């Protein structure tokens, strides 16, 4: 599932595009990665990191910018990863840094950046992402 629902020419950080082939297989891969040991550890630790944030706000389209983070950036900060040096659009590298499947990295980025309303505030994004992350923990 290396390419799943991604299109390398898409400017989206997640790599997702509107013309997905084999969507059922892709959704299955994401579900499997989410339910697995690494995925569950990822979500549990991300939930802890989100809850520990002093200001409950998340940015989009960058791991970190001006001291603010996306959901992955919050976890990366907690883990002491060099998040300011990680190329946010390279989901294979992102997945490697977070020890998750590339499809789960793409899904998390998509949920953070693109799933919410276009006029969503950073605080609303935090609330939505926290609810999504919590819902992934089995």
Short mmCIF file of N, CA, C and O in Angstrom, two decimals:
data_model
loop_
_atom_site.label_atom_id
_atom_site.label_comp_id
_atom_site.label_asym_id
_atom_site.label_seq_id
_atom_site.Cartn_x
_atom_site.Cartn_y
_atom_site.Cartn_z
N UNK A 1 0.82 -1.19 0.00
CA UNK A 1 0.00 0.00 0.00
C UNK A 1 0.87 1.26 0.00
O UNK A 1 0.49 2.27 0.56
N UNK A 2 2.00 1.22 -0.62
CA UNK A 2 2.91 2.36 -0.62
C UNK A 2 2.24 3.62 -1.13
O UNK A 2 2.45 4.69 -0.60
N UNK A 3 1.40 3.51 -2.16
CA UNK A 3 0.82 4.73 -2.73
C UNK A 3 -0.63 4.91 -2.31
O UNK A 3 -1.11 6.00 -2.34
N UNK A 4 -1.32 3.84 -1.95
CA UNK A 4 -2.69 3.94 -1.45
C UNK A 4 -3.48 5.06 -2.07
O UNK A 4 -3.70 5.10 -3.26
N UNK A 5 -3.87 6.00 -1.27
CA UNK A 5 -4.66 7.15 -1.72
C UNK A 5 -3.80 8.38 -1.81
O UNK A 5 -4.20 9.47 -1.43
N UNK A 6 -2.61 8.20 -2.26
CA UNK A 6 -1.77 9.39 -2.35
C UNK A 6 -1.43 9.68 -3.79
O UNK A 6 -1.49 8.83 -4.66
N UNK A 7 -1.06 10.89 -4.03
CA UNK A 7 -0.68 11.35 -5.34
C UNK A 7 0.51 12.28 -5.13
O UNK A 7 0.39 13.32 -4.50
N UNK A 8 1.67 11.88 -5.62
CA UNK A 8 2.88 12.63 -5.33
C UNK A 8 2.84 14.06 -5.85
O UNK A 8 3.60 14.90 -5.42
N UNK A 9 1.94 14.37 -6.76
CA UNK A 9 1.85 15.73 -7.28
C UNK A 9 0.90 16.58 -6.45
O UNK A 9 0.80 17.77 -6.65
N UNK A 10 0.20 15.95 -5.53
CA UNK A 10 -0.72 16.66 -4.66
C UNK A 10 0.08 17.52 -3.68
O UNK A 10 1.07 17.08 -3.14
N UNK A 11 -0.35 18.74 -3.45
CA UNK A 11 0.37 19.62 -2.54
C UNK A 11 0.02 19.37 -1.09
O UNK A 11 0.63 19.93 -0.20
N UNK A 12 -0.94 18.52 -0.84
CA UNK A 12 -1.35 18.20 0.52
C UNK A 12 -0.20 17.54 1.27
O UNK A 12 0.49 16.67 0.75
N UNK A 13 -0.01 17.93 2.52
CA UNK A 13 1.03 17.33 3.35
C UNK A 13 0.77 15.85 3.57
O UNK A 13 1.68 15.05 3.72
N UNK A 14 -0.51 15.44 3.55
CA UNK A 14 -0.85 14.04 3.76
C UNK A 14 -0.55 13.18 2.54
O UNK A 14 -0.38 11.98 2.65
N UNK A 15 -0.51 13.81 1.37
CA UNK A 15 -0.33 13.04 0.14
C UNK A 15 -1.64 12.50 -0.39
O UNK A 15 -1.66 11.85 -1.42
N UNK A 16 -2.75 12.73 0.28
CA UNK A 16 -4.05 12.24 -0.17
C UNK A 16 -4.53 13.06 -1.37
O UNK A 16 -4.21 14.23 -1.50
N UNK A 17 -5.30 12.41 -2.23
CA UNK A 17 -5.91 13.10 -3.36
C UNK A 17 -7.35 12.64 -3.49
O UNK A 17 -7.78 11.71 -2.82
N UNK A 18 -8.09 13.27 -4.38
CA UNK A 18 -9.49 12.93 -4.58
C UNK A 18 -9.70 11.69 -5.44
O UNK A 18 -10.77 11.11 -5.43
N UNK A 19 -8.69 11.28 -6.18
CA UNK A 19 -8.87 10.14 -7.09
C UNK A 19 -8.18 8.90 -6.52
O UNK A 19 -7.18 8.44 -7.02
N UNK A 20 -8.78 8.36 -5.45
CA UNK A 20 -8.22 7.19 -4.78
C UNK A 20 -8.64 5.91 -5.49
O UNK A 20 -9.82 5.68 -5.72
N UNK A 21 -7.67 5.09 -5.77
CA UNK A 21 -7.95 3.75 -6.26
C UNK A 21 -7.81 2.80 -5.09
O UNK A 21 -7.07 3.05 -4.16
N UNK A 22 -8.52 1.72 -5.11
CA UNK A 22 -8.43 0.69 -4.08
C UNK A 22 -8.69 1.26 -2.69
O UNK A 22 -8.00 0.92 -1.72
N UNK A 23 -9.70 2.11 -2.58
CA UNK A 23 -9.99 2.79 -1.32
C UNK A 23 -10.29 1.79 -0.20
O UNK A 23 -9.88 2.01 0.95
N UNK A 24 -10.97 0.70 -0.49
CA UNK A 24 -11.29 -0.28 0.55
C UNK A 24 -10.01 -0.90 1.12
O UNK A 24 -9.89 -1.08 2.33
N UNK A 25 -9.06 -1.20 0.25
CA UNK A 25 -7.79 -1.77 0.73
C UNK A 25 -7.03 -0.72 1.53
O UNK A 25 -6.41 -1.03 2.55
N UNK A 26 -7.06 0.54 1.07
CA UNK A 26 -6.37 1.60 1.80
C UNK A 26 -6.96 1.79 3.19
O UNK A 26 -6.25 1.87 4.18
N UNK A 27 -8.29 1.86 3.28
CA UNK A 27 -8.95 2.03 4.57
C UNK A 27 -8.62 0.83 5.48
O UNK A 27 -8.44 1.00 6.68
N UNK A 28 -8.53 -0.35 4.90
CA UNK A 28 -8.16 -1.53 5.68
C UNK A 28 -6.75 -1.43 6.23
O UNK A 28 -6.47 -1.80 7.37
N UNK A 29 -5.83 -0.92 5.42
CA UNK A 29 -4.45 -0.74 5.86
C UNK A 29 -4.37 0.28 7.00
O UNK A 29 -3.65 0.08 7.99
N UNK A 30 -5.11 1.38 6.87
CA UNK A 30 -5.13 2.40 7.92
C UNK A 30 -5.72 1.81 9.21
O UNK A 30 -5.18 2.01 10.29
N UNK A 31 -6.81 1.08 9.08
CA UNK A 31 -7.45 0.47 10.26
C UNK A 31 -6.50 -0.52 10.94
O UNK A 31 -6.38 -0.53 12.16
N UNK A 32 -5.82 -1.32 10.15
CA UNK A 32 -4.87 -2.30 10.70
C UNK A 32 -3.72 -1.60 11.41
O UNK A 32 -3.32 -1.99 12.52
N UNK A 33 -3.18 -0.56 10.80
CA UNK A 33 -2.08 0.19 11.41
C UNK A 33 -2.54 0.87 12.70
O UNK A 33 -1.78 0.96 13.67
N UNK A 34 -3.77 1.33 12.73
CA UNK A 34 -4.32 2.00 13.91
C UNK A 34 -4.53 1.03 15.06
O UNK A 34 -4.29 1.38 16.22
N UNK A 35 -5.00 -0.17 14.76
CA UNK A 35 -5.30 -1.16 15.79
C UNK A 35 -4.07 -1.89 16.31
O UNK A 35 -4.11 -2.47 17.39
N UNK A 36 -3.01 -1.88 15.54
CA UNK A 36 -1.81 -2.62 15.92
C UNK A 36 -1.11 -2.04 17.13
O UNK A 36 -1.42 -0.94 17.60
N UNK A 37 -0.12 -2.78 17.63
CA UNK A 37 0.61 -2.37 18.83
C UNK A 37 1.26 -0.99 18.67
O UNK A 37 1.15 -0.13 19.53
N UNK A 38 1.93 -0.78 17.53
CA UNK A 38 2.59 0.52 17.31
C UNK A 38 1.57 1.64 17.20
O UNK A 38 1.76 2.73 17.74
N UNK A 39 0.47 1.40 16.51
CA UNK A 39 -0.57 2.41 16.35
C UNK A 39 -1.21 2.77 17.68
O UNK A 39 -1.43 3.95 17.98
N UNK A 40 -1.50 1.77 18.49
CA UNK A 40 -2.10 2.03 19.79
C UNK A 40 -1.15 2.79 20.72
O UNK A 40 -1.57 3.69 21.44
N UNK A 41 0.12 2.43 20.67
CA UNK A 41 1.12 3.17 21.46
C UNK A 41 1.18 4.63 21.00
O UNK A 41 1.22 5.55 21.81
N UNK A 42 1.18 4.81 19.68
CA UNK A 42 1.20 6.15 19.08
C UNK A 42 0.02 6.99 19.55
O UNK A 42 0.18 8.12 20.02
N UNK A 43 -1.20 6.44 19.46
CA UNK A 43 -2.38 7.19 19.85
C UNK A 43 -2.43 7.46 21.35
O UNK A 43 -2.79 8.56 21.78
N UNK A 44 -2.05 6.49 22.15
CA UNK A 44 -2.04 6.67 23.60
C UNK A 44 -1.08 7.78 24.01
O UNK A 44 -1.41 8.66 24.80
N UNK A 45 0.11 7.75 23.42
CA UNK A 45 1.10 8.76 23.75
C UNK A 45 0.70 10.14 23.19
O UNK A 45 0.93 11.16 23.83
N UNK A 46 0.08 10.16 22.02
CA UNK A 46 -0.37 11.43 21.46
C UNK A 46 -1.46 12.03 22.34
O UNK A 46 -1.47 13.25 22.58
N UNK A 47 -2.38 11.22 22.84
CA UNK A 47 -3.43 11.72 23.72
C UNK A 47 -2.82 12.35 24.98
O UNK A 47 -3.23 13.43 25.41
N UNK A 48 -1.83 11.68 25.54
CA UNK A 48 -1.14 12.23 26.72
C UNK A 48 -0.48 13.56 26.39
O UNK A 48 -0.55 14.51 27.18
N UNK A 49 0.15 13.64 25.23
CA UNK A 49 0.84 14.87 24.82
C UNK A 49 -0.17 16.00 24.59
O UNK A 49 0.07 17.15 24.99
N UNK A 50 -1.28 15.69 23.96
CA UNK A 50 -2.31 16.71 23.72
C UNK A 50 -2.87 17.22 25.04
O UNK A 50 -3.04 18.43 25.23
N UNK A 51 -3.15 16.31 25.97
CA UNK A 51 -3.70 16.71 27.26
C UNK A 51 -2.72 17.53 28.08
O UNK A 51 -3.13 18.36 28.90
N UNK A 52 -1.44 17.32 27.89
CA UNK A 52 -0.42 18.04 28.65
C UNK A 52 -0.13 19.44 28.10
O UNK A 52 0.57 20.22 28.75
N UNK A 53 -0.67 19.78 26.94
CA UNK A 53 -0.42 21.09 26.34
C UNK A 53 -0.96 22.20 27.23
O UNK A 53 -2.13 22.13 27.64
N UNK A 54 -0.16 23.22 27.51
CA UNK A 54 -0.68 24.33 28.33
C UNK A 54 -1.73 25.15 27.58
O UNK A 54 -2.69 25.62 28.17
N UNK A 55 -1.56 25.32 26.28
CA UNK A 55 -2.51 26.03 25.45
C UNK A 55 -3.05 25.03 24.44
O UNK A 55 -2.30 24.50 23.61
N UNK A 56 -4.32 24.75 24.49
CA UNK A 56 -4.95 23.71 23.68
C UNK A 56 -5.26 24.24 22.29
O UNK A 56 -6.38 24.56 21.95
N UNK A 57 -4.20 24.33 21.47
CA UNK A 57 -4.32 24.81 20.10
C UNK A 57 -3.37 24.03 19.21
O UNK A 57 -2.25 23.73 19.61
N UNK A 58 -3.83 23.71 18.01
CA UNK A 58 -3.01 23.01 17.02
C UNK A 58 -3.01 23.78 15.71
O UNK A 58 -4.05 24.27 15.27
N UNK A 59 -1.85 23.83 15.08
CA UNK A 59 -1.74 24.44 13.76
C UNK A 59 -1.93 23.37 12.69
O UNK A 59 -1.99 22.18 12.98
N UNK A 60 -1.98 23.80 11.46
CA UNK A 60 -2.06 22.88 10.32
C UNK A 60 -0.91 23.16 9.36
O UNK A 60 -0.30 24.23 9.39
N UNK A 61 -0.63 22.18 8.53
CA UNK A 61 0.32 22.26 7.42
C UNK A 61 1.79 22.37 7.81
O UNK A 61 2.64 22.49 6.94
N UNK A 62 2.12 22.32 9.07
CA UNK A 62 3.51 22.31 9.54
C UNK A 62 3.58 21.49 10.81
O UNK A 62 2.61 21.45 11.57
N UNK A 63 4.71 20.87 11.08
CA UNK A 63 4.90 20.18 12.36
C UNK A 63 5.04 21.21 13.48
O UNK A 63 4.47 21.05 14.55
N UNK A 64 5.82 22.25 13.22
CA UNK A 64 6.03 23.31 14.20
C UNK A 64 6.24 24.62 13.45
O UNK A 64 6.86 24.64 12.39
N UNK A 65 5.68 25.69 14.00
CA UNK A 65 5.87 27.01 13.41
C UNK A 65 5.63 28.06 14.50
O UNK A 65 4.57 28.08 15.14
N UNK A 66 6.65 28.88 14.72
CA UNK A 66 6.56 29.95 15.73
C UNK A 66 6.15 29.41 17.10
O UNK A 66 5.34 30.02 17.80
N UNK A 67 6.68 28.25 17.47
CA UNK A 67 6.40 27.68 18.78
C UNK A 67 5.08 26.95 18.89
O UNK A 67 4.76 26.40 19.94
N UNK A 68 4.30 26.90 17.81
CA UNK A 68 3.04 26.17 17.80
C UNK A 68 3.23 24.87 17.02
O UNK A 68 4.10 24.78 16.16
N UNK A 69 2.40 23.87 17.32
CA UNK A 69 2.57 22.53 16.74
C UNK A 69 1.27 22.00 16.15
O UNK A 69 0.19 22.37 16.58
N UNK A 70 1.41 21.06 15.22
CA UNK A 70 0.29 20.23 14.79
C UNK A 70 0.26 19.04 15.76
O UNK A 70 1.11 18.92 16.65
N UNK A 71 -0.69 18.14 15.60
CA UNK A 71 -0.81 16.99 16.51
C UNK A 71 0.47 16.15 16.51
O UNK A 71 0.96 15.76 17.57
N UNK A 72 1.00 15.87 15.33
CA UNK A 72 2.26 15.11 15.27
C UNK A 72 3.40 15.89 15.91
O UNK A 72 4.25 15.32 16.59
N UNK A 73 3.42 17.19 15.70
CA UNK A 73 4.46 18.02 16.28
C UNK A 73 4.44 18.01 17.80
O UNK A 73 5.49 18.02 18.45
N UNK A 74 3.24 17.97 18.37
CA UNK A 74 3.10 17.90 19.83
C UNK A 74 3.74 16.60 20.35
O UNK A 74 4.50 16.62 21.32
N UNK A 75 3.44 15.50 19.68
CA UNK A 75 4.03 14.22 20.09
C UNK A 75 5.53 14.22 19.86
O UNK A 75 6.30 13.73 20.68
N UNK A 76 5.96 14.77 18.73
CA UNK A 76 7.39 14.85 18.44
C UNK A 76 8.15 15.64 19.49
O UNK A 76 9.23 15.27 19.93
N UNK A 77 7.55 16.73 19.92
CA UNK A 77 8.14 17.56 20.97
C UNK A 77 8.26 16.75 22.26
O UNK A 77 9.28 16.76 22.94
N UNK A 78 7.19 16.04 22.62
CA UNK A 78 7.18 15.22 23.83
C UNK A 78 8.29 14.16 23.78
O UNK A 78 8.94 13.89 24.78
N UNK A 79 8.50 13.59 22.60
CA UNK A 79 9.51 12.55 22.44
C UNK A 79 10.92 13.11 22.26
O UNK A 79 11.88 12.35 22.20
N UNK A 80 11.05 14.40 22.12
CA UNK A 80 12.36 15.00 21.91
C UNK A 80 12.91 14.82 20.51
O UNK A 80 14.12 14.86 20.29
N UNK A 81 12.01 14.65 19.54
CA UNK A 81 12.43 14.49 18.14
C UNK A 81 12.84 15.85 17.57
O UNK A 81 12.33 16.89 18.00
N UNK A 82 13.71 15.84 16.57
CA UNK A 82 14.12 17.10 15.93
C UNK A 82 13.05 17.59 14.96
O UNK A 82 13.24 17.65 13.75
N UNK A 83 11.88 17.96 15.49
CA UNK A 83 10.74 18.25 14.63
C UNK A 83 10.95 19.44 13.70
O UNK A 83 10.36 19.49 12.63
N UNK A 84 11.82 20.36 14.08
CA UNK A 84 12.09 21.50 13.19
C UNK A 84 12.94 21.09 12.00
O UNK A 84 13.06 21.83 11.03
N UNK A 85 13.48 19.88 12.02
CA UNK A 85 14.31 19.40 10.91
C UNK A 85 13.61 18.31 10.07
O UNK A 85 14.13 17.89 9.06
N UNK A 86 12.46 17.84 10.51
CA UNK A 86 11.72 16.80 9.79
C UNK A 86 10.91 17.44 8.67
O UNK A 86 10.17 18.40 8.90
N UNK A 87 11.03 16.93 7.47
CA UNK A 87 10.27 17.43 6.32
C UNK A 87 8.82 16.95 6.46
O UNK A 87 8.52 15.77 6.29
N UNK A 88 7.93 17.86 6.78
CA UNK A 88 6.54 17.53 7.09
C UNK A 88 5.80 16.86 5.94
O UNK A 88 4.89 16.08 6.16
N UNK A 89 6.19 17.14 4.69
CA UNK A 89 5.51 16.56 3.53
C UNK A 89 5.99 15.16 3.19
O UNK A 89 5.38 14.48 2.39
N UNK A 90 7.09 14.72 3.78
CA UNK A 90 7.64 13.40 3.50
C UNK A 90 7.09 12.40 4.52
O UNK A 90 7.69 12.15 5.55
N UNK A 91 5.91 11.85 4.22
CA UNK A 91 5.23 11.01 5.20
C UNK A 91 5.97 9.71 5.49
O UNK A 91 5.80 9.14 6.55
N UNK A 92 6.84 9.25 4.60
CA UNK A 92 7.66 8.06 4.90
C UNK A 92 8.66 8.39 6.01
O UNK A 92 8.85 7.60 6.94
N UNK A 93 9.30 9.53 5.91
CA UNK A 93 10.23 9.96 6.95
C UNK A 93 9.49 10.25 8.25
O UNK A 93 9.95 9.86 9.33
N UNK A 94 8.37 10.92 8.15
CA UNK A 94 7.55 11.20 9.34
C UNK A 94 7.19 9.89 10.02
O UNK A 94 7.35 9.74 11.24
N UNK A 95 6.72 8.92 9.24
CA UNK A 95 6.34 7.62 9.80
C UNK A 95 7.53 6.97 10.51
O UNK A 95 7.38 6.40 11.59
N UNK A 96 8.70 7.04 9.92
CA UNK A 96 9.88 6.46 10.54
C UNK A 96 10.23 7.11 11.87
O UNK A 96 10.56 6.43 12.84
N UNK A 97 10.13 8.42 11.93
CA UNK A 97 10.42 9.13 13.18
C UNK A 97 9.43 8.77 14.28
O UNK A 97 9.79 8.74 15.46
N UNK A 98 8.18 8.50 13.91
CA UNK A 98 7.14 8.22 14.90
C UNK A 98 6.88 6.72 15.07
O UNK A 98 6.02 6.34 15.85
N UNK A 99 7.64 5.88 14.36
CA UNK A 99 7.51 4.42 14.45
C UNK A 99 6.07 3.96 14.18
O UNK A 99 5.48 3.20 14.94
N UNK A 100 5.51 4.47 13.07
CA UNK A 100 4.18 4.06 12.64
C UNK A 100 4.22 3.78 11.14
O UNK A 100 5.17 4.16 10.46
N UNK A 101 3.20 3.13 10.65
CA UNK A 101 3.09 2.86 9.22
C UNK A 101 2.89 4.17 8.46
O UNK A 101 2.23 5.08 8.97
N UNK A 102 3.45 4.28 7.25
CA UNK A 102 3.26 5.50 6.46
C UNK A 102 1.78 5.86 6.27
O UNK A 102 1.43 7.04 6.32
N UNK A 103 0.92 4.86 6.09
CA UNK A 103 -0.50 5.18 5.90
C UNK A 103 -1.10 5.82 7.16
O UNK A 103 -1.97 6.69 7.06
N UNK A 104 -0.61 5.46 8.34
CA UNK A 104 -1.11 6.07 9.57
C UNK A 104 -0.58 7.50 9.71
O UNK A 104 -1.29 8.39 10.18
N UNK A 105 0.64 7.72 9.27
CA UNK A 105 1.17 9.08 9.26
C UNK A 105 0.32 9.96 8.33
O UNK A 105 -0.06 11.08 8.68
N UNK A 106 0.01 9.44 7.15
CA UNK A 106 -0.81 10.19 6.20
C UNK A 106 -2.20 10.47 6.77
O UNK A 106 -2.71 11.59 6.64
N UNK A 107 -2.80 9.47 7.38
CA UNK A 107 -4.13 9.64 7.94
C UNK A 107 -4.14 10.69 9.05
O UNK A 107 -5.03 11.54 9.11
N UNK A 108 -3.14 10.66 9.91
CA UNK A 108 -3.05 11.62 11.01
C UNK A 108 -2.87 13.04 10.48
O UNK A 108 -3.53 13.98 10.95
N UNK A 109 -2.03 13.20 9.49
CA UNK A 109 -1.81 14.51 8.89
C UNK A 109 -3.09 14.99 8.21
O UNK A 109 -3.49 16.15 8.36
N UNK A 110 -3.76 14.09 7.50
CA UNK A 110 -5.02 14.45 6.84
C UNK A 110 -6.05 14.91 7.87
O UNK A 110 -6.70 15.95 7.70
N UNK A 111 -6.18 14.16 8.95
CA UNK A 111 -7.14 14.53 9.98
C UNK A 111 -6.79 15.88 10.59
O UNK A 111 -7.67 16.70 10.84
N UNK A 112 -5.53 16.13 10.84
CA UNK A 112 -5.10 17.40 11.43
C UNK A 112 -5.31 18.57 10.46
O UNK A 112 -5.85 19.60 10.85
N UNK A 113 -4.90 18.40 9.23
CA UNK A 113 -4.86 19.52 8.28
C UNK A 113 -6.15 19.75 7.51
O UNK A 113 -6.49 20.90 7.21
N UNK A 114 -6.84 18.68 7.13
CA UNK A 114 -7.88 18.81 6.12
C UNK A 114 -9.28 18.38 6.53
O UNK A 114 -10.24 18.69 5.84
N UNK A 115 -9.42 17.65 7.61
CA UNK A 115 -10.72 17.09 7.95
C UNK A 115 -11.69 18.14 8.50
O UNK A 115 -12.88 18.07 8.29
N UNK A 116 -11.20 19.12 9.21
CA UNK A 116 -12.06 20.12 9.84
C UNK A 116 -12.61 21.14 8.86
O UNK A 116 -12.32 21.13 7.67
N UNK A 117 -13.41 22.03 9.40
CA UNK A 117 -13.98 23.10 8.59
C UNK A 117 -12.87 24.02 8.11
O UNK A 117 -11.84 24.17 8.76
N UNK A 118 -13.09 24.67 6.99
CA UNK A 118 -12.06 25.56 6.43
C UNK A 118 -11.79 26.76 7.33
O UNK A 118 -10.71 27.33 7.29
N UNK A 119 -12.77 27.16 8.15
CA UNK A 119 -12.59 28.31 9.04
C UNK A 119 -12.34 27.89 10.49
O UNK A 119 -12.49 28.69 11.41
N UNK A 120 -11.92 26.68 10.68
CA UNK A 120 -11.67 26.14 12.01
C UNK A 120 -10.55 26.90 12.72
O UNK A 120 -9.52 27.20 12.11
N UNK A 121 -10.73 27.20 13.99
CA UNK A 121 -9.68 27.85 14.76
C UNK A 121 -8.68 26.80 15.26
O UNK A 121 -8.97 25.60 15.25
N UNK A 122 -7.54 27.26 15.71
CA UNK A 122 -6.54 26.34 16.27
C UNK A 122 -7.08 25.62 17.50
O UNK A 122 -6.79 24.44 17.71
N UNK A 123 -7.89 26.29 18.29
CA UNK A 123 -8.49 25.66 19.48
C UNK A 123 -9.53 24.61 19.06
O UNK A 123 -9.60 23.53 19.67
N UNK A 124 -10.32 24.89 18.05
CA UNK A 124 -11.29 23.92 17.55
C UNK A 124 -10.57 22.70 16.97
O UNK A 124 -11.02 21.57 17.14
N UNK A 125 -9.44 22.94 16.28
CA UNK A 125 -8.66 21.83 15.73
C UNK A 125 -8.16 20.94 16.86
O UNK A 125 -8.20 19.72 16.77
N UNK A 126 -7.69 21.53 17.95
CA UNK A 126 -7.22 20.75 19.10
C UNK A 126 -8.36 19.87 19.63
O UNK A 126 -8.16 18.68 19.86
N UNK A 127 -9.53 20.45 19.82
CA UNK A 127 -10.68 19.70 20.35
C UNK A 127 -11.05 18.55 19.43
O UNK A 127 -11.28 17.42 19.87
N UNK A 128 -11.09 18.82 18.13
CA UNK A 128 -11.44 17.78 17.15
C UNK A 128 -10.39 16.68 17.11
O UNK A 128 -10.71 15.49 17.12
N UNK A 129 -9.12 17.06 17.09
CA UNK A 129 -8.05 16.06 17.03
C UNK A 129 -7.98 15.24 18.31
O UNK A 129 -7.75 14.03 18.26
N UNK A 130 -8.18 15.87 19.46
CA UNK A 130 -8.16 15.12 20.70
C UNK A 130 -9.27 14.07 20.69
O UNK A 130 -9.06 12.92 21.08
N UNK A 131 -10.46 14.46 20.23
CA UNK A 131 -11.58 13.51 20.16
C UNK A 131 -11.26 12.38 19.18
O UNK A 131 -11.54 11.20 19.47
N UNK A 132 -10.67 12.69 18.04
CA UNK A 132 -10.33 11.66 17.06
C UNK A 132 -9.27 10.71 17.64
O UNK A 132 -9.43 9.49 17.54
N UNK A 133 -8.23 11.25 18.23
CA UNK A 133 -7.18 10.42 18.80
C UNK A 133 -7.76 9.50 19.88
O UNK A 133 -7.51 8.30 19.89
N UNK A 134 -8.57 10.06 20.77
CA UNK A 134 -9.18 9.24 21.84
C UNK A 134 -10.04 8.14 21.25
O UNK A 134 -10.06 7.02 21.76
N UNK A 135 -10.74 8.43 20.15
CA UNK A 135 -11.60 7.41 19.54
C UNK A 135 -10.82 6.28 18.89
O UNK A 135 -11.39 5.20 18.64
N UNK A 136 -9.54 6.49 18.63
CA UNK A 136 -8.71 5.46 18.00
C UNK A 136 -8.14 4.46 19.01
O UNK A 136 -7.66 3.39 18.64
N UNK A 137 -8.21 4.80 20.29
CA UNK A 137 -7.65 3.93 21.33
C UNK A 137 -8.67 2.87 21.69
O UNK A 137 -9.79 3.18 22.06
N UNK A 138 -8.24 1.63 21.57
CA UNK A 138 -9.15 0.49 21.84
C UNK A 138 -9.01 -0.01 23.26
O UNK A 138 -8.00 -0.04 23.85
#
